[in-house]
Amino acid sequence: MIGLKGKNALVTGATSGIGQAIAIRLAQEGCNIAINYRSDREAAVDTEKIALEKACENIENCGVKSLLVQGDVSQESDIVEMVNTVVKEFGSLDILVNNAGIQIESPSHEVTTADFDWVIAVNLRGAYLCSRETIKHLLSLNRSGVIINISSVHEIIPRPMFVSYSISKGGMENLTKTLALEYASQGIRVNAIAPGATITPINQDWIDNPEKKAMVESHIPMRRAGSSEEMAGVVAFLASNEAAYITGQTLFVDGGLSLYADFRENWSA
Ligand code: NAD
């Protein structure tokens, strides 16, 4: 895609699922990739290996640079250090993908304050703080850049039993729009994708169970879950110059899940 070759990208939570696919895809598009991991360095090494194998014909002489950056996005000091490290190693940071995310299931009236705060700290505050540090850096160099938030269909669809997750993604919609509006004139674009049900470790519970999987897919108009690679392709598009005039938007990548599937058939008079 136009405008990605040689750009420096940081993907948070890039050791599995959607984040891993995004790191791989951006490397294939010629970006230098910083792979953030919280604790599983081995998984980060695997991501790096796959990305470089796919991006380069000759790994010894590859145009794509890679970097592993440890950091817990619920910790402000980790985020500041992570962005500084990427800037120091790559010279600048052009593309930030806020992908790291967690969910904790519980009836809303039983959620502990600690669990609530944890989900918000990773999914929402982490995305904000990573964006804040990236924007500071871009403004200091008078440089344009791109931020992409990995939201969810639960940005707009309420999700009982996952109240903190639902709130975090609802907040992400406003984060995307607010930052997009505030920095549009300085050449910083901020967009989001909202994945529907996607085959990743976060959904292990139903992926490996044919009955549960069929149940999930029966609610999706396109009758199948999405893949991480399908999410990564849309992220690459939004990061590229093909999307140069798009900012403040959430693109739903969900097989029609957000289209009020119950209205497929007429159930009113
Ligand atoms: P996943 O569990 O495979 O990936 C989540 C990643 O975030 C992991 O690499 C994990 O190590 C990392 N992470 C968690 N806490 C972290 C922290 N404190 N600091 C740094 N990294 C941390 O799941 P996934 O499905 O690939 O999820 C990626 C994103 O996509 C999440 O934001 C999730 O909410 C969103 N999403 C997923 C789906 C889906 O169906 N899979 C649907 C909608 C949105």
Short mmCIF file of C-alpha atoms and ligand atoms in Angstrom, two decimals:
data_model
loop_
_atom_site.label_atom_id
_atom_site.label_comp_id
_atom_site.label_asym_id
_atom_site.label_seq_id
_atom_site.Cartn_x
_atom_site.Cartn_y
_atom_site.Cartn_z
CA MET A 1 0.00 0.00 0.00
CA ILE A 2 1.17 3.51 -0.78
CA GLY A 3 3.21 5.35 1.84
CA LEU A 4 4.10 2.56 4.26
CA LYS A 5 7.59 1.59 3.11
CA GLY A 6 10.25 2.81 5.56
CA LYS A 7 7.73 4.07 8.13
CA ASN A 8 8.35 3.24 11.80
CA ALA A 9 5.46 1.49 13.55
CA LEU A 10 4.78 0.42 17.13
CA VAL A 11 2.13 -2.24 17.80
CA THR A 12 1.10 -2.83 21.42
CA GLY A 13 0.25 -6.37 22.51
CA ALA A 14 1.83 -7.69 19.33
CA THR A 15 2.61 -11.23 20.50
CA SER A 16 -0.67 -12.92 19.55
CA GLY A 17 -3.92 -12.64 17.64
CA ILE A 18 -4.78 -9.37 15.92
CA GLY A 19 -1.69 -7.49 17.16
CA GLN A 20 0.66 -10.15 15.85
CA ALA A 21 -1.09 -10.16 12.46
CA ILE A 22 -0.82 -6.36 12.29
CA ALA A 23 2.92 -6.40 13.06
CA ILE A 24 3.45 -9.04 10.36
CA ARG A 25 1.34 -7.19 7.78
CA LEU A 26 3.04 -3.83 8.43
CA ALA A 27 6.44 -5.50 8.04
CA GLN A 28 5.26 -7.03 4.75
CA GLU A 29 4.31 -3.51 3.65
CA GLY A 30 7.90 -2.38 4.37
CA CYS A 31 7.44 -0.74 7.80
CA ASN A 32 10.04 -1.08 10.52
CA ILE A 33 8.18 -2.71 13.37
CA ALA A 34 8.45 -2.34 17.13
CA ILE A 35 6.79 -5.35 18.74
CA ASN A 36 5.49 -4.60 22.23
CA TYR A 37 5.10 -7.47 24.68
CA ARG A 38 4.14 -7.42 28.35
CA SER A 39 5.82 -10.58 29.66
CA ASP A 40 6.09 -13.25 26.95
CA ARG A 41 9.39 -12.41 25.25
CA GLU A 42 9.48 -15.76 23.49
CA ALA A 43 6.18 -14.96 21.74
CA ALA A 44 7.61 -11.58 20.71
CA VAL A 45 10.66 -13.33 19.23
CA ASP A 46 8.30 -15.65 17.30
CA THR A 47 6.32 -12.68 15.96
CA GLU A 48 9.54 -11.00 14.85
CA LYS A 49 10.74 -14.16 13.11
CA ILE A 50 7.48 -14.67 11.20
CA ALA A 51 7.28 -10.99 10.27
CA LEU A 52 10.83 -10.84 8.92
CA GLU A 53 10.48 -14.16 7.07
CA LYS A 54 7.36 -12.86 5.34
CA ALA A 55 8.75 -9.38 4.70
CA CYS A 56 12.22 -10.25 3.43
CA GLU A 57 13.57 -12.48 0.72
CA ASN A 58 16.91 -12.46 2.48
CA ILE A 59 16.80 -11.99 6.26
CA GLU A 60 20.51 -11.12 6.45
CA ASN A 61 19.96 -8.26 4.06
CA CYS A 62 16.44 -7.16 4.86
CA GLY A 63 15.23 -3.60 4.42
CA VAL A 64 12.83 -4.00 7.33
CA LYS A 65 14.08 -3.32 10.86
CA SER A 66 12.51 -4.83 13.96
CA LEU A 67 12.63 -4.17 17.67
CA LEU A 68 11.21 -5.95 20.71
CA VAL A 69 9.96 -3.57 23.39
CA GLN A 70 8.81 -4.81 26.77
CA GLY A 71 6.12 -2.74 28.46
CA ASP A 72 2.87 -3.05 30.36
CA VAL A 73 0.46 -0.51 28.87
CA SER A 74 -1.35 -0.17 32.19
CA GLN A 75 1.84 1.45 33.57
CA GLU A 76 2.57 5.04 32.59
CA SER A 77 6.34 4.73 33.18
CA ASP A 78 6.51 1.65 30.91
CA ILE A 79 4.73 3.55 28.14
CA VAL A 80 7.02 6.58 28.36
CA GLU A 81 10.07 4.31 28.24
CA MET A 82 8.64 2.22 25.40
CA VAL A 83 7.97 5.20 23.11
CA ASN A 84 11.39 6.71 23.96
CA THR A 85 13.10 3.43 23.12
CA VAL A 86 11.35 3.18 19.74
CA VAL A 87 12.25 6.78 18.88
CA LYS A 88 15.87 6.23 19.97
CA GLU A 89 16.27 2.99 17.98
CA PHE A 90 14.30 3.92 14.84
CA GLY A 91 14.85 7.70 14.87
CA SER A 92 11.13 8.46 14.90
CA LEU A 93 7.71 6.90 15.34
CA ASP A 94 5.18 7.34 12.51
CA ILE A 95 2.46 4.76 13.20
CA LEU A 96 1.07 3.72 16.58
CA VAL A 97 -1.37 0.81 16.80
CA ASN A 98 -3.14 0.61 20.18
CA ASN A 99 -4.03 -3.07 20.15
CA ALA A 100 -3.33 -4.42 23.67
CA GLY A 101 -6.59 -5.41 25.30
CA ILE A 102 -8.08 -7.63 27.98
CA GLN A 103 -11.55 -8.60 29.14
CA ILE A 104 -12.87 -9.96 32.43
CA GLU A 105 -16.26 -11.66 32.59
CA SER A 106 -18.54 -11.06 35.58
CA PRO A 107 -22.10 -9.93 36.32
CA SER A 108 -21.91 -6.14 36.46
CA HIS A 109 -23.01 -5.98 40.11
CA GLU A 110 -20.16 -8.27 41.16
CA VAL A 111 -17.21 -6.66 39.37
CA THR A 112 -14.42 -5.80 41.80
CA THR A 113 -12.99 -2.30 41.67
CA ALA A 114 -9.53 -3.75 41.02
CA ASP A 115 -10.73 -5.73 37.97
CA PHE A 116 -12.70 -2.76 36.64
CA ASP A 117 -9.67 -0.46 36.96
CA TRP A 118 -7.37 -3.03 35.36
CA VAL A 119 -9.47 -3.41 32.20
CA ILE A 120 -9.85 0.36 31.82
CA ALA A 121 -6.13 0.90 32.51
CA VAL A 122 -5.08 -1.52 29.75
CA ASN A 123 -7.75 -0.94 27.11
CA LEU A 124 -8.50 2.77 27.42
CA ARG A 125 -5.99 4.67 29.56
CA GLY A 126 -3.15 2.65 27.98
CA ALA A 127 -4.34 3.63 24.50
CA TYR A 128 -4.59 7.27 25.57
CA LEU A 129 -1.13 7.35 27.20
CA CYS A 130 0.54 5.65 24.23
CA SER A 131 -1.19 8.19 21.97
CA ARG A 132 -0.16 11.09 24.22
CA GLU A 133 3.50 10.10 24.13
CA THR A 134 3.41 9.51 20.37
CA ILE A 135 1.71 12.85 19.69
CA LYS A 136 4.25 14.69 21.89
CA HIS A 137 7.02 13.12 19.83
CA LEU A 138 5.37 13.94 16.48
CA LEU A 139 4.70 17.55 17.46
CA SER A 140 8.30 17.99 18.68
CA LEU A 141 9.55 17.07 15.20
CA ASN A 142 6.69 18.80 13.38
CA ARG A 143 6.04 15.44 11.76
CA SER A 144 2.81 13.87 10.53
CA GLY A 145 1.71 10.49 11.87
CA VAL A 146 -1.04 7.94 12.25
CA ILE A 147 -2.70 6.40 15.30
CA ILE A 148 -5.00 3.40 14.95
CA ASN A 149 -7.04 2.10 17.85
CA ILE A 150 -8.22 -1.49 17.93
CA SER A 151 -11.68 -1.03 19.31
CA SER A 152 -14.56 -3.53 19.03
CA VAL A 153 -18.15 -3.80 17.86
CA HIS A 154 -18.77 -3.24 21.60
CA GLU A 155 -17.80 0.35 20.94
CA ILE A 156 -21.51 0.69 20.08
CA ILE A 157 -23.12 -2.63 21.09
CA PRO A 158 -23.64 -3.01 24.86
CA ARG A 159 -22.04 -6.15 26.31
CA PRO A 160 -23.66 -7.56 29.44
CA MET A 161 -21.25 -9.49 31.75
CA PHE A 162 -18.33 -7.46 30.36
CA VAL A 163 -19.19 -3.98 31.58
CA SER A 164 -15.60 -2.70 31.92
CA TYR A 165 -14.70 -3.98 28.44
CA SER A 166 -17.80 -2.39 26.94
CA ILE A 167 -17.07 0.95 28.63
CA SER A 168 -13.42 0.83 27.54
CA LYS A 169 -14.36 0.40 23.89
CA GLY A 170 -17.14 3.00 24.09
CA GLY A 171 -14.53 5.39 25.47
CA MET A 172 -12.19 4.47 22.65
CA GLU A 173 -14.67 5.83 20.11
CA ASN A 174 -14.54 9.21 21.80
CA LEU A 175 -10.76 9.01 22.23
CA THR A 176 -10.45 8.42 18.47
CA LYS A 177 -12.70 11.34 17.59
CA THR A 178 -11.30 13.79 20.14
CA LEU A 179 -7.65 13.23 19.20
CA ALA A 180 -8.54 13.24 15.48
CA LEU A 181 -10.22 16.62 15.79
CA GLU A 182 -7.54 18.13 18.01
CA TYR A 183 -4.57 17.19 15.82
CA ALA A 184 -6.03 17.06 12.29
CA SER A 185 -4.42 20.36 11.32
CA GLN A 186 -1.00 19.08 12.43
CA GLY A 187 -1.14 16.11 10.06
CA ILE A 188 -1.88 13.48 12.69
CA ARG A 189 -4.68 11.12 11.67
CA VAL A 190 -6.47 9.05 14.31
CA ASN A 191 -8.81 6.20 13.34
CA ALA A 192 -10.04 2.92 14.76
CA ILE A 193 -11.16 -0.47 13.57
CA ALA A 194 -13.97 -2.31 15.34
CA PRO A 195 -13.47 -6.06 14.90
CA GLY A 196 -16.40 -8.40 15.26
CA ALA A 197 -15.90 -11.97 16.50
CA THR A 198 -12.36 -12.85 15.43
CA ILE A 199 -10.42 -16.10 15.71
CA THR A 200 -7.78 -15.24 18.34
CA PRO A 201 -6.67 -16.54 21.77
CA ILE A 202 -9.06 -14.09 23.52
CA ASN A 203 -11.92 -16.29 22.17
CA GLN A 204 -10.35 -19.68 22.91
CA ASP A 205 -13.44 -20.62 24.88
CA TRP A 206 -15.64 -20.95 21.77
CA ILE A 207 -13.09 -21.41 18.99
CA ASP A 208 -12.29 -24.98 20.04
CA ASN A 209 -15.87 -25.96 20.73
CA PRO A 210 -17.81 -26.70 17.49
CA GLU A 211 -21.21 -26.19 19.14
CA LYS A 212 -20.30 -22.86 20.72
CA LYS A 213 -18.58 -21.74 17.51
CA ALA A 214 -21.68 -22.53 15.44
CA MET A 215 -23.76 -20.57 17.95
CA VAL A 216 -21.47 -17.52 17.67
CA GLU A 217 -21.47 -17.73 13.88
CA SER A 218 -25.26 -18.02 13.70
CA HIS A 219 -25.43 -14.42 14.98
CA ILE A 220 -23.10 -13.09 12.28
CA PRO A 221 -24.79 -12.10 8.99
CA MET A 222 -21.81 -13.38 6.97
CA ARG A 223 -22.03 -16.66 8.97
CA ARG A 224 -18.38 -16.85 9.96
CA ALA A 225 -15.91 -15.33 12.38
CA GLY A 226 -13.21 -13.03 11.03
CA SER A 227 -9.48 -13.68 10.88
CA SER A 228 -6.68 -11.61 12.38
CA GLU A 229 -5.30 -11.15 8.88
CA GLU A 230 -8.59 -9.55 7.76
CA MET A 231 -8.24 -7.05 10.62
CA ALA A 232 -4.58 -6.40 9.80
CA GLY A 233 -5.37 -5.61 6.15
CA VAL A 234 -7.76 -2.84 7.18
CA VAL A 235 -5.22 -1.45 9.66
CA ALA A 236 -2.59 -1.34 6.89
CA PHE A 237 -5.07 0.54 4.68
CA LEU A 238 -5.83 3.09 7.42
CA ALA A 239 -2.11 3.55 8.13
CA SER A 240 -1.29 4.04 4.44
CA ASN A 241 -1.62 7.11 2.24
CA GLU A 242 -4.62 5.43 0.58
CA ALA A 243 -6.49 6.67 3.68
CA ALA A 244 -4.83 10.10 3.70
CA TYR A 245 -8.18 11.94 3.93
CA ILE A 246 -9.74 9.74 6.62
CA THR A 247 -9.60 10.75 10.28
CA GLY A 248 -11.79 10.31 13.36
CA GLN A 249 -13.52 7.22 11.95
CA THR A 250 -14.14 3.73 13.21
CA LEU A 251 -14.28 1.11 10.47
CA PHE A 252 -16.41 -1.88 11.49
CA VAL A 253 -14.76 -5.10 10.29
CA ASP A 254 -17.39 -7.49 11.52
CA GLY A 255 -19.13 -9.49 8.76
CA GLY A 256 -22.25 -7.40 9.38
CA LEU A 257 -22.46 -8.06 13.14
CA SER A 258 -23.27 -4.42 13.89
CA LEU A 259 -26.16 -4.34 11.40
CA TYR A 260 -28.87 -5.44 13.87
CA ALA A 261 -28.83 -9.05 12.63
CA ASP A 262 -32.20 -9.80 14.22
CA PHE A 263 -33.79 -7.61 11.55
CA ARG A 264 -32.71 -10.00 8.77
CA GLU A 265 -36.25 -11.30 8.84
CA ASN A 266 -39.30 -9.20 9.41
CA TRP A 267 -40.50 -9.83 12.97
CA SER A 268 -42.75 -6.80 13.33
CA ALA A 269 -46.31 -6.55 12.03
P1 NAD B 1 -5.22 -11.57 22.35
O1 NAD B 1 -5.52 -11.96 23.75
O2 NAD B 1 -4.60 -12.57 21.44
O3 NAD B 1 -4.32 -10.26 22.29
C1 NAD B 1 -4.25 -9.30 23.29
C2 NAD B 1 -2.82 -8.85 23.39
O4 NAD B 1 -2.72 -7.79 24.35
C3 NAD B 1 -1.88 -9.98 23.87
O5 NAD B 1 -0.72 -9.98 23.08
C4 NAD B 1 -1.55 -9.58 25.30
O6 NAD B 1 -0.29 -10.03 25.74
C5 NAD B 1 -1.60 -8.05 25.17
N1 NAD B 1 -1.75 -7.38 26.47
C6 NAD B 1 -2.69 -7.61 27.42
N2 NAD B 1 -2.48 -6.80 28.47
C7 NAD B 1 -1.38 -6.05 28.17
C8 NAD B 1 -0.66 -5.04 28.86
N3 NAD B 1 -1.04 -4.65 30.08
N4 NAD B 1 0.40 -4.47 28.26
C9 NAD B 1 0.80 -4.87 27.02
N5 NAD B 1 0.15 -5.84 26.33
C10 NAD B 1 -0.91 -6.41 26.90
O7 NAD B 1 -6.61 -11.08 21.75
P2 NAD B 1 -6.99 -10.33 20.39
O8 NAD B 1 -8.33 -10.82 20.03
O9 NAD B 1 -5.89 -10.42 19.38
O10 NAD B 1 -7.18 -8.83 20.91
C11 NAD B 1 -6.51 -7.72 20.34
C12 NAD B 1 -7.42 -6.50 20.41
O11 NAD B 1 -8.56 -6.74 19.59
C13 NAD B 1 -7.96 -6.21 21.81
O12 NAD B 1 -7.93 -4.82 22.06
C14 NAD B 1 -9.38 -6.71 21.74
O13 NAD B 1 -10.24 -6.03 22.63
C15 NAD B 1 -9.72 -6.41 20.29
N6 NAD B 1 -10.86 -7.17 19.77
C16 NAD B 1 -10.80 -8.52 19.62
C17 NAD B 1 -11.90 -9.19 19.14
C18 NAD B 1 -11.91 -10.68 18.93
O14 NAD B 1 -12.99 -11.24 18.68
N7 NAD B 1 -10.78 -11.36 19.01
C19 NAD B 1 -13.07 -8.48 18.83
C20 NAD B 1 -13.10 -7.13 19.01
C21 NAD B 1 -11.98 -6.46 19.47
#
